[in-house]
PDB file of C-alpha atoms in Angstrom:
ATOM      1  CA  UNK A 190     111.916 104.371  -9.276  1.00 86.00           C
ATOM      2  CA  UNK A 191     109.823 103.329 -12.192  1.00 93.00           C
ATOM      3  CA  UNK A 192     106.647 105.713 -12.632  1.00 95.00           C
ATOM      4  CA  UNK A 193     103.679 103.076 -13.387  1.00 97.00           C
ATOM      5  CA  UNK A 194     101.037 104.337 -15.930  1.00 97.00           C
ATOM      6  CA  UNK A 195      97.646 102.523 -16.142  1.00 97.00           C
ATOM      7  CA  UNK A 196      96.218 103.416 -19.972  1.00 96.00           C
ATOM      8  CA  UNK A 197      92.309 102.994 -18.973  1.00 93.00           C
ATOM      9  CA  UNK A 198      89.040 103.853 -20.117  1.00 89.00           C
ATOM     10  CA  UNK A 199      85.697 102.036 -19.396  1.00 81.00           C
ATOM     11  CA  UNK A 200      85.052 102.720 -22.892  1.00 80.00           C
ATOM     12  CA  UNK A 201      86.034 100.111 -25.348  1.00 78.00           C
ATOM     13  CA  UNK A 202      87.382 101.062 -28.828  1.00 81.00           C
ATOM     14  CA  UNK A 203      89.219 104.241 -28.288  1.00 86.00           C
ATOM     15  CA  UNK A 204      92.578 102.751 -29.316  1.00 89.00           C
ATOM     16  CA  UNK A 205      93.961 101.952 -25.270  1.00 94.00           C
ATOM     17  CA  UNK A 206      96.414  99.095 -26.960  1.00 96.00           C
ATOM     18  CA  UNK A 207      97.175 101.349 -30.113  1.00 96.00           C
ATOM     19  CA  UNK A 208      98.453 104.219 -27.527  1.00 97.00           C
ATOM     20  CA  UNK A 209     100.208 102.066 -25.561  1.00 97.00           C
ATOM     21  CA  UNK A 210     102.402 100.143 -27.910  1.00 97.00           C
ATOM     22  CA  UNK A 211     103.018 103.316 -29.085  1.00 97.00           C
ATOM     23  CA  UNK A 212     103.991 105.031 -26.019  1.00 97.00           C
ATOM     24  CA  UNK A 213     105.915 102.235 -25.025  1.00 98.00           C
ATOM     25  CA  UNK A 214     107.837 102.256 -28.483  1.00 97.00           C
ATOM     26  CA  UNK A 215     108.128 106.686 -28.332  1.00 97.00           C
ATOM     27  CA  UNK A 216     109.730 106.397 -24.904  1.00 97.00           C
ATOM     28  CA  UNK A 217     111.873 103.366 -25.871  1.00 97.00           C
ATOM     29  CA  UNK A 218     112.791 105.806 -28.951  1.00 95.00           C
ATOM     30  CA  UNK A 219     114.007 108.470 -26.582  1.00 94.00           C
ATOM     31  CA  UNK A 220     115.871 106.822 -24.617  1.00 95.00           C
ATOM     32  CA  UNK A 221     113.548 105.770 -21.795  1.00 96.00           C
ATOM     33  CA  UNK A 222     113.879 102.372 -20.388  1.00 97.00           C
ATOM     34  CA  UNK A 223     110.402 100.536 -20.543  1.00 97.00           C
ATOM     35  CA  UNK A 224     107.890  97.719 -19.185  1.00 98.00           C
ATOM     36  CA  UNK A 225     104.862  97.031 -21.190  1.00 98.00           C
ATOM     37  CA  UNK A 226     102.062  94.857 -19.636  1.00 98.00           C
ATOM     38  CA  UNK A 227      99.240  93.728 -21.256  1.00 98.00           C
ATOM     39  CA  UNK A 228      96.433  93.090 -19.136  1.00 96.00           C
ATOM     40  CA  UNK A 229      93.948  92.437 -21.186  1.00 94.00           C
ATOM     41  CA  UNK A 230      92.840  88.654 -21.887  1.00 94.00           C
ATOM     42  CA  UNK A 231      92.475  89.685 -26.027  1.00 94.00           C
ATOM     43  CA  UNK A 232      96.250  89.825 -25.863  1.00 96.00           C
ATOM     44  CA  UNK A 233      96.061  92.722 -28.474  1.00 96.00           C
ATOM     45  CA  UNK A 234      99.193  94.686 -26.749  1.00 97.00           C
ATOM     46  CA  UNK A 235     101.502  91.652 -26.428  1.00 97.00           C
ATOM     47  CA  UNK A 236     100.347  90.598 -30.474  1.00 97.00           C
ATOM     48  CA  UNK A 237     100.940  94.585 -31.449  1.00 96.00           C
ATOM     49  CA  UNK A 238     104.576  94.610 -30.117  1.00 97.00           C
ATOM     50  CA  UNK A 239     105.713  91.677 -32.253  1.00 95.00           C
ATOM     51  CA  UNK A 240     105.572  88.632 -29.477  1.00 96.00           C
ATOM     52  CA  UNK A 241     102.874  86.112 -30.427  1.00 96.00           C
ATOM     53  CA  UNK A 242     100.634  85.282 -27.328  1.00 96.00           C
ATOM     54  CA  UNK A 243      99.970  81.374 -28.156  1.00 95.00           C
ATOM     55  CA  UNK A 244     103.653  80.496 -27.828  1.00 95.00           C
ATOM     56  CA  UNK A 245     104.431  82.430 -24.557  1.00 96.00           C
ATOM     57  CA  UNK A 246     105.820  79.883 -22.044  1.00 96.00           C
ATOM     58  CA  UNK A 247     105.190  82.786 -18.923  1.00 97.00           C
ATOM     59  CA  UNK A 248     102.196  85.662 -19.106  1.00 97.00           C
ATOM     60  CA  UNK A 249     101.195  88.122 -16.778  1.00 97.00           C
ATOM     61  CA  UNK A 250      98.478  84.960 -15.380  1.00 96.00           C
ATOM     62  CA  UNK A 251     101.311  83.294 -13.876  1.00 96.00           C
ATOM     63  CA  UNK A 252     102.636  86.163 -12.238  1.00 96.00           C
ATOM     64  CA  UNK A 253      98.798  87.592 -10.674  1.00 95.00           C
ATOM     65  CA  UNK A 254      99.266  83.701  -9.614  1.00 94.00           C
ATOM     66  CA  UNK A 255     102.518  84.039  -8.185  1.00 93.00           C
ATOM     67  CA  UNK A 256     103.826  80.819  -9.660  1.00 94.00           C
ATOM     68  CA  UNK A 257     106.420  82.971 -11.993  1.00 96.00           C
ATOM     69  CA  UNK A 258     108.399  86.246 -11.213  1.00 97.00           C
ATOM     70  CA  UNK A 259     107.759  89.357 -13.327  1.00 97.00           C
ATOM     71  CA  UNK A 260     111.643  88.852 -14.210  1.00 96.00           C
ATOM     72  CA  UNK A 261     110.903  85.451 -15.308  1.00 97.00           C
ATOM     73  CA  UNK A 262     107.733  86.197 -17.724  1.00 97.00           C
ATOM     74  CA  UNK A 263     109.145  89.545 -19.693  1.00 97.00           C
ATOM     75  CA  UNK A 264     109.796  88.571 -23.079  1.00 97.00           C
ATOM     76  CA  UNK A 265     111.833  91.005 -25.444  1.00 96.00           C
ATOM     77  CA  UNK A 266     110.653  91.491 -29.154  1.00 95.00           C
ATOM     78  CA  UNK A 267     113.562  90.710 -31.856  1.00 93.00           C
ATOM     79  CA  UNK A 268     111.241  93.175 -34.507  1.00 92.00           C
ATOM     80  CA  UNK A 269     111.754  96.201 -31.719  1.00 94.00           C
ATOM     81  CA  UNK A 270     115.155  95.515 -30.745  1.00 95.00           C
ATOM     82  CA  UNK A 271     115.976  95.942 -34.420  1.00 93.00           C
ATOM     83  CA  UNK A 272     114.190  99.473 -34.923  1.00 93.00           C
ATOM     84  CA  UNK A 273     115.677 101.182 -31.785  1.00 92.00           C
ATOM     85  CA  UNK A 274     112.362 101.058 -30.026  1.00 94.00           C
ATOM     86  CA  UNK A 275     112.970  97.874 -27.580  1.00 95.00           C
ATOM     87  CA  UNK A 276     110.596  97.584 -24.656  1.00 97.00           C
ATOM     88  CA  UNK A 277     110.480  94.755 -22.238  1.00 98.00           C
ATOM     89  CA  UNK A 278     106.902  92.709 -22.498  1.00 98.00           C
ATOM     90  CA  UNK A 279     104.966  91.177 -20.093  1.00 98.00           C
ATOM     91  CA  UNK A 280     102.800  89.418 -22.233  1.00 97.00           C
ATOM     92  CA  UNK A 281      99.111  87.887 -21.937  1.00 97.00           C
ATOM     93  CA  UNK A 282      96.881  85.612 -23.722  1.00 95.00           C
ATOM     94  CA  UNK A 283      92.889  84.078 -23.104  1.00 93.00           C
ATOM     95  CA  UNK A 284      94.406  82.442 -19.800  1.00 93.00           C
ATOM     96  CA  UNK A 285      93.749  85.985 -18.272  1.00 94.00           C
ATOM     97  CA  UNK A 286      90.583  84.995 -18.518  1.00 91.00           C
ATOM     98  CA  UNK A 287      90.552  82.814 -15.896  1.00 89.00           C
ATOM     99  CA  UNK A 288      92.153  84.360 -13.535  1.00 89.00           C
ATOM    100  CA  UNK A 289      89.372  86.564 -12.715  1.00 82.00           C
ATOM    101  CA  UNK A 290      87.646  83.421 -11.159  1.00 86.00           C
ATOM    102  CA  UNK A 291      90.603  82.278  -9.099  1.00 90.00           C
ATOM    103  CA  UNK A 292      91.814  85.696  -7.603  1.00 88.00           C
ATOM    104  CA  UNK A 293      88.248  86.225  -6.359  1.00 84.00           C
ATOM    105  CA  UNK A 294      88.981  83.947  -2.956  1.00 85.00           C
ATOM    106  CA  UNK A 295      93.103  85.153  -2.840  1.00 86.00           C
ATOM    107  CA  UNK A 296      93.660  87.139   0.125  1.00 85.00           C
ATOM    108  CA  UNK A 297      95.712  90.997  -1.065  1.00 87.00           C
ATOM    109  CA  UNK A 298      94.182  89.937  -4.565  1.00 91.00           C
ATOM    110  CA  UNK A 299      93.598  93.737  -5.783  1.00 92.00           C
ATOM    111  CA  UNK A 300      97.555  94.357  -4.969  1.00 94.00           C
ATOM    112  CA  UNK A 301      99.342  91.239  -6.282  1.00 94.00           C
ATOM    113  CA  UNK A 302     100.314  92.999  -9.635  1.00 96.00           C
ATOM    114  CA  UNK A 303     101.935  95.555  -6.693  1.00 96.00           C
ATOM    115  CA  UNK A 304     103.484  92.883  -4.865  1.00 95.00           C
ATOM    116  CA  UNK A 305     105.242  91.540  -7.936  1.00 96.00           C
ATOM    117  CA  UNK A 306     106.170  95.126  -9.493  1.00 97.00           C
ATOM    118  CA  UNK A 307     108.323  96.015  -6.427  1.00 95.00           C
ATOM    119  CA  UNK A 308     111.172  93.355  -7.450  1.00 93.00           C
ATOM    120  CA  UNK A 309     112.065  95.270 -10.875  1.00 96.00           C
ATOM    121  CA  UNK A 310     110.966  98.753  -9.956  1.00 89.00           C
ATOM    122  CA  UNK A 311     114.557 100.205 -10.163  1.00 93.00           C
ATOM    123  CA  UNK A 312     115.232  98.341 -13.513  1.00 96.00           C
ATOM    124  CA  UNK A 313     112.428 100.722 -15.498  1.00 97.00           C
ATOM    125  CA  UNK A 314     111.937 104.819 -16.140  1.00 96.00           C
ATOM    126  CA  UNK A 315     108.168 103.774 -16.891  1.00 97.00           C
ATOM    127  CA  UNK A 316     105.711 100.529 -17.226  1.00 98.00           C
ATOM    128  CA  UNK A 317     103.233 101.172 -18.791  1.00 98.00           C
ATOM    129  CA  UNK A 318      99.826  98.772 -18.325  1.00 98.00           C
ATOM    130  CA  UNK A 319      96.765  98.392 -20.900  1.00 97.00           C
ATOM    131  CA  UNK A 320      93.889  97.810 -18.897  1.00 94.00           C
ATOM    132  CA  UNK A 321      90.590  95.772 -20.516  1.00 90.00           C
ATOM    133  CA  UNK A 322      88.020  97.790 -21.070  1.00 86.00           C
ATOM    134  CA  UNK A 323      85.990  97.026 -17.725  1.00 82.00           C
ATOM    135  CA  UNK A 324      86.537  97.646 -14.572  1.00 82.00           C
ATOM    136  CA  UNK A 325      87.279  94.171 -13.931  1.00 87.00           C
ATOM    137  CA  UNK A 326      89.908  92.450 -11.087  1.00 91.00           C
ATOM    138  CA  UNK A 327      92.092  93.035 -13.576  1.00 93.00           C
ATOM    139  CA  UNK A 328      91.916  96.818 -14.267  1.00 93.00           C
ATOM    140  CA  UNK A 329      92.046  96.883 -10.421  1.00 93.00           C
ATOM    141  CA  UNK A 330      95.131  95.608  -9.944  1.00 95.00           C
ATOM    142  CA  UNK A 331      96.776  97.866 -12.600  1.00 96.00           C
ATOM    143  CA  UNK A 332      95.239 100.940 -10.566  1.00 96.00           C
ATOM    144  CA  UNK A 333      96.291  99.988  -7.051  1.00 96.00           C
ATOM    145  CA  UNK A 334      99.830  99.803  -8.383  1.00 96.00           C
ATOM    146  CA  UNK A 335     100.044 103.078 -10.681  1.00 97.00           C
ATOM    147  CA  UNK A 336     101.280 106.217 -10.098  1.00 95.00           C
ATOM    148  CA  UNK A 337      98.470 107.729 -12.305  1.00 95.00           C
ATOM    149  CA  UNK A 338      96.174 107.226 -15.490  1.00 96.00           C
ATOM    150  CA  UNK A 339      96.245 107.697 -19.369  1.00 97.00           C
ATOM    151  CA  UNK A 340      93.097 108.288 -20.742  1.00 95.00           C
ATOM    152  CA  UNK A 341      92.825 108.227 -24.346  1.00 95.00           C
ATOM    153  CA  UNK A 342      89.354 109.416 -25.474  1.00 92.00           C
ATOM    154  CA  UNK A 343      88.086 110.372 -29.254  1.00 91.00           C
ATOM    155  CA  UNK A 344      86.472 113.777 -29.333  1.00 90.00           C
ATOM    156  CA  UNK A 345      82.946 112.040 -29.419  1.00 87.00           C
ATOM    157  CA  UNK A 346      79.526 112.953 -27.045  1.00 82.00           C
ATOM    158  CA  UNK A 347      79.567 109.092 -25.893  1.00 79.00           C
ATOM    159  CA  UNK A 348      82.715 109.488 -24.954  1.00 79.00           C
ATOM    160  CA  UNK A 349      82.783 111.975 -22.462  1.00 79.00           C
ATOM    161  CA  UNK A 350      80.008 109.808 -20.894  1.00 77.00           C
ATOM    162  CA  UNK A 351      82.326 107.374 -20.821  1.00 77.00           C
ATOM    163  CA  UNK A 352      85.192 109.559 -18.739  1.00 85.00           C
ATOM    164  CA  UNK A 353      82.601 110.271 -16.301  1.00 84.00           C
ATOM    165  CA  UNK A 354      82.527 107.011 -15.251  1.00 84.00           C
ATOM    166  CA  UNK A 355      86.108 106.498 -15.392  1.00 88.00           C
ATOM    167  CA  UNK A 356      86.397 109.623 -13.205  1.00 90.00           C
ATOM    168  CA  UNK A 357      84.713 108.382 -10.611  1.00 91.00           C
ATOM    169  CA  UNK A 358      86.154 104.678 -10.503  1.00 90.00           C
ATOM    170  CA  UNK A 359      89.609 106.527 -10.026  1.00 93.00           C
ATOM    171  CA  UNK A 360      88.083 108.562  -7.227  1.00 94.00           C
ATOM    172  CA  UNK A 361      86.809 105.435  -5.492  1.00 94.00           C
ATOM    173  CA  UNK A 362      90.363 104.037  -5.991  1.00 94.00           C
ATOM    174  CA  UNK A 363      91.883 106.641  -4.568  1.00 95.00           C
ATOM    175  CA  UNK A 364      89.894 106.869  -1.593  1.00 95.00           C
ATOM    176  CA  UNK A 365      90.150 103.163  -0.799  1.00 94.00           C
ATOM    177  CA  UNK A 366      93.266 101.349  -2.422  1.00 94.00           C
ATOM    178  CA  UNK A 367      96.088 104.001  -3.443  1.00 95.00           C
ATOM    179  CA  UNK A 368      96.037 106.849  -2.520  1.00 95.00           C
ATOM    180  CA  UNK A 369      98.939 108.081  -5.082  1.00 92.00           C
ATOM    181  CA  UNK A 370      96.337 107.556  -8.022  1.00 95.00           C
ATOM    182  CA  UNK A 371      95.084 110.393 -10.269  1.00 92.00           C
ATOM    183  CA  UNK A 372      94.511 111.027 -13.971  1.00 93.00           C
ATOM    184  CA  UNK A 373      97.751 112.103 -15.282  1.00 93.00           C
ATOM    185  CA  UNK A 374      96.325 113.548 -18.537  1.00 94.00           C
ATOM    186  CA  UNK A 375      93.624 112.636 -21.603  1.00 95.00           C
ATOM    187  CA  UNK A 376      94.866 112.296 -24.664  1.00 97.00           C
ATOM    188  CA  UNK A 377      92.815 113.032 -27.887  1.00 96.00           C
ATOM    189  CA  UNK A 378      93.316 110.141 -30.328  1.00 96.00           C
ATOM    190  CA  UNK A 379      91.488 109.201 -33.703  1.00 95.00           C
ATOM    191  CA  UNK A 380      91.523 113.288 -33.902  1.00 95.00           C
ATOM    192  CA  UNK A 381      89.928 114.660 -37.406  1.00 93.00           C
ATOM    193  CA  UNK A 382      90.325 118.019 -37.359  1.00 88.00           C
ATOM    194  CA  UNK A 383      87.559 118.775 -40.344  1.00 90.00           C
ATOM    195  CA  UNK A 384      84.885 117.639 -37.754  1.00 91.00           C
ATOM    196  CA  UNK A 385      83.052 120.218 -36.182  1.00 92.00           C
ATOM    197  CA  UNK A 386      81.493 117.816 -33.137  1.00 91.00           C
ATOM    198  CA  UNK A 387      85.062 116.669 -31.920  1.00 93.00           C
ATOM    199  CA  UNK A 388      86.467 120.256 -32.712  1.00 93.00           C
ATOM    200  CA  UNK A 389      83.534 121.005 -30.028  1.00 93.00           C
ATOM    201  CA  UNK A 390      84.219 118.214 -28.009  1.00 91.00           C
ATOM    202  CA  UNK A 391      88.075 118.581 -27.485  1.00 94.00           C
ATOM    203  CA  UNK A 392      87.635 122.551 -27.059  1.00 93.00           C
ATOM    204  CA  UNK A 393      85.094 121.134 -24.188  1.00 90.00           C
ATOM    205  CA  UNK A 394      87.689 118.868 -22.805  1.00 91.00           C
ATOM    206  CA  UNK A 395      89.880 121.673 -22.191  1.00 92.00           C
ATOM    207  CA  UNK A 396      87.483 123.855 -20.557  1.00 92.00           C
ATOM    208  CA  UNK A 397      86.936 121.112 -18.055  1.00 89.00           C
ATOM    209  CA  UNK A 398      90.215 119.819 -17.339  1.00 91.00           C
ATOM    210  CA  UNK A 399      92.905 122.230 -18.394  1.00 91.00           C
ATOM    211  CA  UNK A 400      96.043 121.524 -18.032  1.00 92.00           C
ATOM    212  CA  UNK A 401      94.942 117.871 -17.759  1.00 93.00           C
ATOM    213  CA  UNK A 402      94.483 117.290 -21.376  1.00 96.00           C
ATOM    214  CA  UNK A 403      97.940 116.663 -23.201  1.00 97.00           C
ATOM    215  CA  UNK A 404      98.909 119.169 -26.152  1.00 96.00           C
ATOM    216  CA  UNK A 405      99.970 116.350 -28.175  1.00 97.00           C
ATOM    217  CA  UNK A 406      96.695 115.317 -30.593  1.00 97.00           C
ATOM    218  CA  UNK A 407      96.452 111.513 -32.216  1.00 97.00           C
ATOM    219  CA  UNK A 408      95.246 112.161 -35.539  1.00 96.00           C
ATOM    220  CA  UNK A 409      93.219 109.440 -36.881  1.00 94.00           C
ATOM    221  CA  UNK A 410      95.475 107.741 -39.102  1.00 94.00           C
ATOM    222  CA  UNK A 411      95.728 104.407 -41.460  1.00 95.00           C
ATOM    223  CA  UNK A 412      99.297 103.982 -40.682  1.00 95.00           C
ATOM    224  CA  UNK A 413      98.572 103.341 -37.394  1.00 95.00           C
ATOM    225  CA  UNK A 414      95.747 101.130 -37.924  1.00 93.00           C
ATOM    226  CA  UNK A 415      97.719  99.348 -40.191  1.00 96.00           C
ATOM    227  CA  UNK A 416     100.244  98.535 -38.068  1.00 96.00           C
ATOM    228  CA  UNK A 417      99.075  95.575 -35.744  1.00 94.00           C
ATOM    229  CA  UNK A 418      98.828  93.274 -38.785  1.00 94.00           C
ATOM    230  CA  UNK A 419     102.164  93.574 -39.296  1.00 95.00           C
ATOM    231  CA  UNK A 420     102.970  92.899 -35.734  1.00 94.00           C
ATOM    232  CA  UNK A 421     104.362  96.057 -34.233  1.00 96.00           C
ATOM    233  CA  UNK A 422     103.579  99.972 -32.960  1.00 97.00           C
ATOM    234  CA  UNK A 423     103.022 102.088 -35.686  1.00 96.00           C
ATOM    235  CA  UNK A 424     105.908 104.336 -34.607  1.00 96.00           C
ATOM    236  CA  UNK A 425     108.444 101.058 -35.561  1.00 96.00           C
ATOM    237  CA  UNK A 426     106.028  99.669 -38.684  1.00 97.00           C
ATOM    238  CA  UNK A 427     106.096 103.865 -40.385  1.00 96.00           C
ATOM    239  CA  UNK A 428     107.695 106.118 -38.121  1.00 96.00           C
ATOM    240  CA  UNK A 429     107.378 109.008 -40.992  1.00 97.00           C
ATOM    241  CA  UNK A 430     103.473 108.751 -40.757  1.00 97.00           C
ATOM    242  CA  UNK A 431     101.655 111.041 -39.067  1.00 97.00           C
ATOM    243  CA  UNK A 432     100.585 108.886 -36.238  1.00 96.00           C
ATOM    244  CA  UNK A 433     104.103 107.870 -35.397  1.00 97.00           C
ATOM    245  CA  UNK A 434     105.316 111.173 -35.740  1.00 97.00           C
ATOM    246  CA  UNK A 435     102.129 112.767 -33.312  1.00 97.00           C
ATOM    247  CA  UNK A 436     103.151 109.642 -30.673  1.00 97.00           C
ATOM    248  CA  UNK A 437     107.203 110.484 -30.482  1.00 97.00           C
ATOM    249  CA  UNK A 438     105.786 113.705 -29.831  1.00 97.00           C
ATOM    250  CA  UNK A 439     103.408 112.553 -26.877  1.00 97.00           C
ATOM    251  CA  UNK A 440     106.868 109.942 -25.752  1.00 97.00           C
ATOM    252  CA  UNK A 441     108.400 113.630 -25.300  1.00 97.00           C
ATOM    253  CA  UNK A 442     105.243 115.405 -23.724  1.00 96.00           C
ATOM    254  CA  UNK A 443     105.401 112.512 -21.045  1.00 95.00           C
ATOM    255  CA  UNK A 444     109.304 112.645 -20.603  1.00 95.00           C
ATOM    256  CA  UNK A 445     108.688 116.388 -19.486  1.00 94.00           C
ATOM    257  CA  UNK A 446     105.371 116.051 -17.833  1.00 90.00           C
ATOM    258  CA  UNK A 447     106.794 113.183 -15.754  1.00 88.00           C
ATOM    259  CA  UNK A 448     110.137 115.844 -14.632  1.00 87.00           C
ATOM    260  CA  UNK A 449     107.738 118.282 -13.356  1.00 83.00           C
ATOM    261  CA  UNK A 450     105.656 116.054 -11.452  1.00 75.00           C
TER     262      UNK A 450
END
């Protein structure tokens, strides 16, 4: 069975998309077979692994709809396949948009994204979802179908406000919708190690949540915001840059974290 992965925060900016095109290429790179859904209306995710929302036929919209299978909307990227690091796509563009108006009257309407993962569960090691930055019908039907959350967070004050939030939204989704839902781990990114606050703030982090917080560290790094102009994960556009490099070793973190579980 495919172990589902929501990347979330509440907080918008702290590189969600960048970590999971990323992820999604690291696993893919070691040998892990992989579903990447964009939920966000931006479409950032399904632009960053080298599919270009405007011409997609099927998104992620149809399938919340239920007028196309999740088998029938994955798209594969050619620019992947070629660099080893080929991850299947369910893609999204502004259409998202509206589906937050028309799931409001749909009866199950937190669970369809459940409903619709349970035809291709045995086909994936992990699917991986990037979640919008608000806890929106959207972000709510990546959580009722994951086994657990990413949280990538910058070593910044406002952003431990931020997880606090996010803490408790998981809580309340646990309680009520799945109960198999918990953080899995937060991961540093946009890490600058010459900064004394987010030296402070990521020694903090592991105070509070131990083993929670992943060893691998996302240094901040141009490569990596580089890369979506070109069209694809950092770890495919320079994969001897220090961002790729820190996100095959997170790929590897997850591999093993995900054994022990």
């Amino acid at each position: 069975m495919a172990k589902i992965f929501c990347i979330a925060n509440q907080k918008g900016g702290v590189g969600k998309t960048t970590t999971t095109v990323n992820l999604a290429a690291g696993l893919a790179k070691v040998g892990q077979r992989v579903l990447m859904i964009d939920l966000d209306p931006q479409g950032n995710a399904t632009m960053g692994s080298g599919v270009d929302k405007r011409k997609l036929e099927l998104t992620i919209y149809d399938v919340l709809l239920e007028s196309a299978t999740v088998a029938e909307a994955i798209v594969k990227s050619e620019k992947l396949i070629a660099a080893g690091c080929g991850y299947d796509i369910l893609g999204a563009n502004r259409e998202l948009a509206g589906a937050e108006v028309e799931l409001v009257d749909v009866e199950r309407r937190e669970k369809r994204l459940k409903l619709a993962l349970a035809e291709v569960d045995g086909a994936y090691d992990f699917i991986l979802i990037d979640c919008p930055p608000s806890l929106s019908m959207l972000t709510l039907n990546g959580l009722c179908c994951a086994n657990g959350v990413i949280v990538p967070m910058q070593c910044e004050y406002f952003a431990l406000e931020g997880l606090t939030d996010l803490v408790n939204t998981i809580k309340q989704v646990h309680a009520n919708l799945n109960k198999d839902l918990a953080i899995i781990g937060l991961l540093r990114v946009m890490f600058d190690p010459r900064i004394t606050l987010q030296q402070q703030v990521s020694e903090q982090l592991k105070t509070h949540f131990g083993g929670k917080v992943f060893d691998t560290v996302i240094p901040r790094n141009v490569r990596l915001a580089e890369a979506p102009s070109y069209g694809v994960p950092g770890v495919v556009f320079d994969p001897s840059s220090k961002g790729a490099q820190a996100f095959i070793a997170f790929a590897q973190e997850m591999v093993e974290r995900i054994e022990k579980m």
